[in-house]
């Protein structure tokens, strides 16, 4: 899970940097693509936290939104 959280953080950081850079340009080509990817990935992480104990599952299948025990 730690590797996945780092990926999510990387997408959000990339979005912030791209947004900051494109704000200096008049009609920059960046249109929040990284933010949309981060939102998609984050929503696929949510089932990992829906556990009876409150502790997240260590492994989850991001393709089909099912946890792996």
PDB file of N, CA and C in Angstrom:
ATOM      1  N   UNK A   1       0.818  -1.187   0.000  1.00  0.00           N
ATOM      2  CA  UNK A   1       0.000   0.000   0.000  1.00  0.00           C
ATOM      3  C   UNK A   1       0.866   1.256   0.000  1.00  0.00           C
ATOM      4  N   UNK A   2       2.023   1.189   0.657  1.00  0.00           N
ATOM      5  CA  UNK A   2       2.884   2.356   0.737  1.00  0.00           C
ATOM      6  C   UNK A   2       3.330   2.811  -0.653  1.00  0.00           C
ATOM      7  N   UNK A   3       3.629   1.877  -1.510  1.00  0.00           N
ATOM      8  CA  UNK A   3       4.053   2.207  -2.869  1.00  0.00           C
ATOM      9  C   UNK A   3       2.924   2.930  -3.613  1.00  0.00           C
ATOM     10  N   UNK A   4       1.697   2.472  -3.412  1.00  0.00           N
ATOM     11  CA  UNK A   4       0.556   3.093  -4.074  1.00  0.00           C
ATOM     12  C   UNK A   4       0.293   4.503  -3.569  1.00  0.00           C
ATOM     13  N   UNK A   5       0.467   4.709  -2.255  1.00  0.00           N
ATOM     14  CA  UNK A   5       0.276   6.033  -1.686  1.00  0.00           C
ATOM     15  C   UNK A   5       1.323   6.996  -2.247  1.00  0.00           C
ATOM     16  N   UNK A   6       2.531   6.500  -2.441  1.00  0.00           N
ATOM     17  CA  UNK A   6       3.573   7.347  -3.037  1.00  0.00           C
ATOM     18  C   UNK A   6       3.220   7.723  -4.475  1.00  0.00           C
ATOM     19  N   UNK A   7       2.615   6.813  -5.189  1.00  0.00           N
ATOM     20  CA  UNK A   7       2.183   7.105  -6.555  1.00  0.00           C
ATOM     21  C   UNK A   7       1.113   8.193  -6.554  1.00  0.00           C
ATOM     22  N   UNK A   8       0.168   8.084  -5.637  1.00  0.00           N
ATOM     23  CA  UNK A   8      -0.884   9.095  -5.521  1.00  0.00           C
ATOM     24  C   UNK A   8      -0.279  10.452  -5.171  1.00  0.00           C
ATOM     25  N   UNK A   9       0.650  10.474  -4.233  1.00  0.00           N
ATOM     26  CA  UNK A   9       1.321  11.717  -3.864  1.00  0.00           C
ATOM     27  C   UNK A   9       2.111  12.305  -5.029  1.00  0.00           C
ATOM     28  N   UNK A  10       2.731  11.442  -5.812  1.00  0.00           N
ATOM     29  CA  UNK A  10       3.476  11.903  -6.983  1.00  0.00           C
ATOM     30  C   UNK A  10       2.571  12.551  -8.019  1.00  0.00           C
ATOM     31  N   UNK A  11       1.397  11.970  -8.229  1.00  0.00           N
ATOM     32  CA  UNK A  11       0.443  12.552  -9.180  1.00  0.00           C
ATOM     33  C   UNK A  11      -0.039  13.919  -8.706  1.00  0.00           C
ATOM     34  N   UNK A  12      -0.316  14.034  -7.408  1.00  0.00           N
ATOM     35  CA  UNK A  12      -0.782  15.315  -6.871  1.00  0.00           C
ATOM     36  C   UNK A  12       0.332  16.351  -6.931  1.00  0.00           C
ATOM     37  N   UNK A  13       1.559  15.958  -6.587  1.00  0.00           N
ATOM     38  CA  UNK A  13       2.688  16.888  -6.673  1.00  0.00           C
ATOM     39  C   UNK A  13       2.925  17.334  -8.110  1.00  0.00           C
ATOM     40  N   UNK A  14       2.847  16.384  -9.031  1.00  0.00           N
ATOM     41  CA  UNK A  14       3.011  16.723 -10.447  1.00  0.00           C
ATOM     42  C   UNK A  14       1.937  17.688 -10.916  1.00  0.00           C
ATOM     43  N   UNK A  15       0.722  17.491 -10.446  1.00  0.00           N
ATOM     44  CA  UNK A  15      -0.371  18.405 -10.797  1.00  0.00           C
ATOM     45  C   UNK A  15      -0.075  19.816 -10.306  1.00  0.00           C
ATOM     46  N   UNK A  16       0.358  19.926  -9.054  1.00  0.00           N
ATOM     47  CA  UNK A  16       0.647  21.254  -8.492  1.00  0.00           C
ATOM     48  C   UNK A  16       1.756  21.939  -9.279  1.00  0.00           C
ATOM     49  N   UNK A  17       2.812  21.200  -9.598  1.00  0.00           N
ATOM     50  CA  UNK A  17       3.910  21.789 -10.368  1.00  0.00           C
ATOM     51  C   UNK A  17       3.466  22.182 -11.779  1.00  0.00           C
ATOM     52  N   UNK A  18       2.700  21.325 -12.417  1.00  0.00           N
ATOM     53  CA  UNK A  18       2.239  21.626 -13.782  1.00  0.00           C
ATOM     54  C   UNK A  18       1.288  22.815 -13.771  1.00  0.00           C
ATOM     55  N   UNK A  19       0.426  22.896 -12.771  1.00  0.00           N
ATOM     56  CA  UNK A  19      -0.526  24.001 -12.677  1.00  0.00           C
ATOM     57  C   UNK A  19       0.218  25.314 -12.460  1.00  0.00           C
ATOM     58  N   UNK A  20       1.217  25.268 -11.583  1.00  0.00           N
ATOM     59  CA  UNK A  20       2.010  26.464 -11.307  1.00  0.00           C
ATOM     60  C   UNK A  20       2.763  26.914 -12.553  1.00  0.00           C
ATOM     61  N   UNK A  21       3.320  25.967 -13.286  1.00  0.00           N
ATOM     62  CA  UNK A  21       4.071  26.291 -14.506  1.00  0.00           C
ATOM     63  C   UNK A  21       3.136  26.821 -15.598  1.00  0.00           C
ATOM     64  N   UNK A  22       1.977  26.195 -15.754  1.00  0.00           N
ATOM     65  CA  UNK A  22       1.078  26.616 -16.833  1.00  0.00           C
ATOM     66  C   UNK A  22       0.392  27.935 -16.514  1.00  0.00           C
ATOM     67  N   UNK A  23       0.381  28.342 -15.232  1.00  0.00           N
ATOM     68  CA  UNK A  23      -0.225  29.631 -14.903  1.00  0.00           C
ATOM     69  C   UNK A  23       0.623  30.786 -15.432  1.00  0.00           C
ATOM     70  N   UNK A  24       1.899  30.520 -15.678  1.00  0.00           N
ATOM     71  CA  UNK A  24       2.773  31.554 -16.235  1.00  0.00           C
ATOM     72  C   UNK A  24       2.617  31.670 -17.756  1.00  0.00           C
ATOM     73  N   UNK A  25       2.035  30.661 -18.364  1.00  0.00           N
ATOM     74  CA  UNK A  25       1.813  30.675 -19.807  1.00  0.00           C
ATOM     75  C   UNK A  25       0.401  31.150 -20.106  1.00  0.00           C
ATOM     76  N   UNK A  26       0.192  31.701 -21.265  1.00  0.00           N
ATOM     77  CA  UNK A  26      -1.135  32.205 -21.602  1.00  0.00           C
ATOM     78  C   UNK A  26      -2.106  31.043 -21.789  1.00  0.00           C
ATOM     79  N   UNK A  27      -2.177  30.281 -22.661  1.00  0.00           N
ATOM     80  CA  UNK A  27      -3.086  29.151 -22.783  1.00  0.00           C
ATOM     81  C   UNK A  27      -2.269  27.869 -22.741  1.00  0.00           C
ATOM     82  N   UNK A  28      -1.811  27.508 -21.540  1.00  0.00           N
ATOM     83  CA  UNK A  28      -0.962  26.333 -21.382  1.00  0.00           C
ATOM     84  C   UNK A  28      -1.674  25.052 -21.780  1.00  0.00           C
ATOM     85  N   UNK A  29      -0.930  24.047 -22.195  1.00  0.00           N
ATOM     86  CA  UNK A  29      -1.542  22.794 -22.643  1.00  0.00           C
ATOM     87  C   UNK A  29      -2.046  21.923 -21.490  1.00  0.00           C
ATOM     88  N   UNK A  30      -1.654  22.241 -20.243  1.00  0.00           N
ATOM     89  CA  UNK A  30      -2.051  21.386 -19.120  1.00  0.00           C
ATOM     90  C   UNK A  30      -3.498  21.660 -18.723  1.00  0.00           C
ATOM     91  N   UNK A  31      -4.306  20.606 -18.699  1.00  0.00           N
ATOM     92  CA  UNK A  31      -5.735  20.723 -18.389  1.00  0.00           C
ATOM     93  C   UNK A  31      -6.126  19.794 -17.234  1.00  0.00           C
ATOM     94  N   UNK A  32      -5.331  19.738 -16.180  1.00  0.00           N
ATOM     95  CA  UNK A  32      -5.618  18.944 -14.971  1.00  0.00           C
ATOM     96  C   UNK A  32      -5.634  17.436 -15.215  1.00  0.00           C
ATOM     97  N   UNK A  33      -4.870  16.948 -16.175  1.00  0.00           N
ATOM     98  CA  UNK A  33      -4.847  15.514 -16.457  1.00  0.00           C
ATOM     99  C   UNK A  33      -4.331  14.721 -15.259  1.00  0.00           C
ATOM    100  N   UNK A  34      -3.275  15.215 -14.599  1.00  0.00           N
ATOM    101  CA  UNK A  34      -2.715  14.487 -13.459  1.00  0.00           C
ATOM    102  C   UNK A  34      -3.679  14.473 -12.280  1.00  0.00           C
ATOM    103  N   UNK A  35      -4.419  15.544 -12.105  1.00  0.00           N
ATOM    104  CA  UNK A  35      -5.407  15.588 -11.033  1.00  0.00           C
ATOM    105  C   UNK A  35      -6.507  14.562 -11.266  1.00  0.00           C
ATOM    106  N   UNK A  36      -6.927  14.406 -12.505  1.00  0.00           N
ATOM    107  CA  UNK A  36      -7.959  13.415 -12.825  1.00  0.00           C
ATOM    108  C   UNK A  36      -7.443  11.989 -12.583  1.00  0.00           C
ATOM    109  N   UNK A  37      -6.178  11.741 -12.922  1.00  0.00           N
ATOM    110  CA  UNK A  37      -5.589  10.428 -12.651  1.00  0.00           C
ATOM    111  C   UNK A  37      -5.496  10.164 -11.149  1.00  0.00           C
ATOM    112  N   UNK A  38      -5.103  11.185 -10.386  1.00  0.00           N
ATOM    113  CA  UNK A  38      -5.000  11.047  -8.932  1.00  0.00           C
ATOM    114  C   UNK A  38      -6.367  10.786  -8.312  1.00  0.00           C
ATOM    115  N   UNK A  39      -7.375  11.476  -8.790  1.00  0.00           N
ATOM    116  CA  UNK A  39      -8.726  11.272  -8.277  1.00  0.00           C
ATOM    117  C   UNK A  39      -9.212   9.843  -8.572  1.00  0.00           C
ATOM    118  N   UNK A  40      -8.931   9.359  -9.766  1.00  0.00           N
ATOM    119  CA  UNK A  40      -9.313   8.003 -10.143  1.00  0.00           C
ATOM    120  C   UNK A  40      -8.607   6.976  -9.267  1.00  0.00           C
ATOM    121  N   UNK A  41      -7.307   7.156  -9.089  1.00  0.00           N
ATOM    122  CA  UNK A  41      -6.534   6.218  -8.273  1.00  0.00           C
ATOM    123  C   UNK A  41      -6.994   6.264  -6.819  1.00  0.00           C
ATOM    124  N   UNK A  42      -7.218   7.453  -6.291  1.00  0.00           N
ATOM    125  CA  UNK A  42      -7.678   7.586  -4.911  1.00  0.00           C
ATOM    126  C   UNK A  42      -9.023   6.924  -4.682  1.00  0.00           C
ATOM    127  N   UNK A  43      -9.921   7.035  -5.630  1.00  0.00           N
ATOM    128  CA  UNK A  43     -11.230   6.401  -5.473  1.00  0.00           C
ATOM    129  C   UNK A  43     -11.115   4.873  -5.507  1.00  0.00           C
ATOM    130  N   UNK A  44     -10.107   4.361  -6.228  1.00  0.00           N
ATOM    131  CA  UNK A  44      -9.905   2.913  -6.256  1.00  0.00           C
ATOM    132  C   UNK A  44      -9.213   2.408  -4.995  1.00  0.00           C
ATOM    133  N   UNK A  45      -8.577   3.314  -4.227  1.00  0.00           N
ATOM    134  CA  UNK A  45      -7.979   2.947  -2.942  1.00  0.00           C
ATOM    135  C   UNK A  45      -9.023   2.812  -1.835  1.00  0.00           C
ATOM    136  N   UNK A  46     -10.136   3.501  -1.942  1.00  0.00           N
ATOM    137  CA  UNK A  46     -11.110   3.567  -0.856  1.00  0.00           C
ATOM    138  C   UNK A  46     -11.571   2.209  -0.325  1.00  0.00           C
ATOM    139  N   UNK A  47     -11.823   1.207  -1.169  1.00  0.00           N
ATOM    140  CA  UNK A  47     -12.245  -0.093  -0.615  1.00  0.00           C
ATOM    141  C   UNK A  47     -11.217  -0.711   0.333  1.00  0.00           C
ATOM    142  N   UNK A  48      -9.957  -0.364   0.212  1.00  0.00           N
ATOM    143  CA  UNK A  48      -8.935  -0.914   1.103  1.00  0.00           C
ATOM    144  C   UNK A  48      -9.150  -0.457   2.538  1.00  0.00           C
ATOM    145  N   UNK A  49      -9.839   0.666   2.730  1.00  0.00           N
ATOM    146  CA  UNK A  49     -10.054   1.215   4.060  1.00  0.00           C
ATOM    147  C   UNK A  49     -11.405   0.827   4.648  1.00  0.00           C
ATOM    148  N   UNK A  50     -12.225   0.161   3.879  1.00  0.00           N
ATOM    149  CA  UNK A  50     -13.542  -0.271   4.353  1.00  0.00           C
ATOM    150  C   UNK A  50     -13.421  -1.685   4.922  1.00  0.00           C
ATOM    151  N   UNK A  51     -12.845  -1.769   6.119  1.00  0.00           N
ATOM    152  CA  UNK A  51     -12.593  -3.051   6.757  1.00  0.00           C
ATOM    153  C   UNK A  51     -13.332  -3.129   8.087  1.00  0.00           C
ATOM    154  N   UNK A  52     -13.584  -4.320   8.581  1.00  0.00           N
ATOM    155  CA  UNK A  52     -14.254  -4.455   9.874  1.00  0.00           C
ATOM    156  C   UNK A  52     -13.436  -3.879  11.035  1.00  0.00           C
ATOM    157  N   UNK A  53     -12.114  -3.939  10.933  1.00  0.00           N
ATOM    158  CA  UNK A  53     -11.257  -3.467  12.019  1.00  0.00           C
ATOM    159  C   UNK A  53     -10.880  -1.999  11.886  1.00  0.00           C
ATOM    160  N   UNK A  54     -11.058  -1.435  10.716  1.00  0.00           N
ATOM    161  CA  UNK A  54     -10.639  -0.061  10.486  1.00  0.00           C
ATOM    162  C   UNK A  54      -9.222   0.054   9.960  1.00  0.00           C
ATOM    163  N   UNK A  55      -8.478  -1.048  10.022  1.00  0.00           N
ATOM    164  CA  UNK A  55      -7.131  -1.067   9.452  1.00  0.00           C
ATOM    165  C   UNK A  55      -7.236  -1.408   7.971  1.00  0.00           C
ATOM    166  N   UNK A  56      -6.498  -0.717   7.116  1.00  0.00           N
ATOM    167  CA  UNK A  56      -6.626  -0.998   5.683  1.00  0.00           C
ATOM    168  C   UNK A  56      -6.034  -2.353   5.307  1.00  0.00           C
ATOM    169  N   UNK A  57      -6.591  -2.929   4.262  1.00  0.00           N
ATOM    170  CA  UNK A  57      -6.022  -4.152   3.704  1.00  0.00           C
ATOM    171  C   UNK A  57      -4.647  -3.837   3.126  1.00  0.00           C
ATOM    172  N   UNK A  58      -3.739  -4.794   3.230  1.00  0.00           N
ATOM    173  CA  UNK A  58      -2.388  -4.603   2.702  1.00  0.00           C
ATOM    174  C   UNK A  58      -2.378  -4.676   1.180  1.00  0.00           C
ATOM    175  N   UNK A  59      -3.260  -5.477   0.608  1.00  0.00           N
ATOM    176  CA  UNK A  59      -3.304  -5.668  -0.842  1.00  0.00           C
ATOM    177  C   UNK A  59      -4.725  -5.459  -1.328  1.00  0.00           C
ATOM    178  N   UNK A  60      -4.872  -4.806  -2.453  1.00  0.00           N
ATOM    179  CA  UNK A  60      -6.186  -4.674  -3.071  1.00  0.00           C
ATOM    180  C   UNK A  60      -6.016  -4.691  -4.584  1.00  0.00           C
ATOM    181  N   UNK A  61      -6.995  -5.213  -5.261  1.00  0.00           N
ATOM    182  CA  UNK A  61      -6.968  -5.282  -6.711  1.00  0.00           C
ATOM    183  C   UNK A  61      -7.571  -3.991  -7.250  1.00  0.00           C
ATOM    184  N   UNK A  62      -6.731  -3.111  -7.771  1.00  0.00           N
ATOM    185  CA  UNK A  62      -7.201  -1.813  -8.253  1.00  0.00           C
ATOM    186  C   UNK A  62      -8.023  -1.931  -9.531  1.00  0.00           C
ATOM    187  N   UNK A  63      -7.896  -3.046 -10.209  1.00  0.00           N
ATOM    188  CA  UNK A  63      -8.617  -3.211 -11.466  1.00  0.00           C
ATOM    189  C   UNK A  63     -10.104  -3.494 -11.237  1.00  0.00           C
ATOM    190  N   UNK A  64     -10.412  -4.292 -10.241  1.00  0.00           N
ATOM    191  CA  UNK A  64     -11.803  -4.682 -10.032  1.00  0.00           C
ATOM    192  C   UNK A  64     -12.370  -4.202  -8.696  1.00  0.00           C
ATOM    193  N   UNK A  65     -11.626  -3.387  -7.974  1.00  0.00           N
ATOM    194  CA  UNK A  65     -12.089  -2.800  -6.708  1.00  0.00           C
ATOM    195  C   UNK A  65     -12.399  -3.838  -5.640  1.00  0.00           C
ATOM    196  N   UNK A  66     -11.675  -4.920  -5.613  1.00  0.00           N
ATOM    197  CA  UNK A  66     -11.889  -5.934  -4.589  1.00  0.00           C
ATOM    198  C   UNK A  66     -10.622  -6.099  -3.757  1.00  0.00           C
ATOM    199  N   UNK A  67     -10.795  -6.328  -2.466  1.00  0.00           N
ATOM    200  CA  UNK A  67      -9.632  -6.525  -1.619  1.00  0.00           C
ATOM    201  C   UNK A  67      -9.123  -7.950  -1.755  1.00  0.00           C
ATOM    202  N   UNK A  68      -7.834  -8.095  -1.555  1.00  0.00           N
ATOM    203  CA  UNK A  68      -7.202  -9.413  -1.578  1.00  0.00           C
ATOM    204  C   UNK A  68      -6.740  -9.689  -0.164  1.00  0.00           C
ATOM    205  N   UNK A  69      -7.187 -10.771   0.400  1.00  0.00           N
ATOM    206  CA  UNK A  69      -6.828 -11.097   1.795  1.00  0.00           C
ATOM    207  C   UNK A  69      -5.554 -11.883   1.869  1.00  0.00           C
TER     208      UNK A  69
END
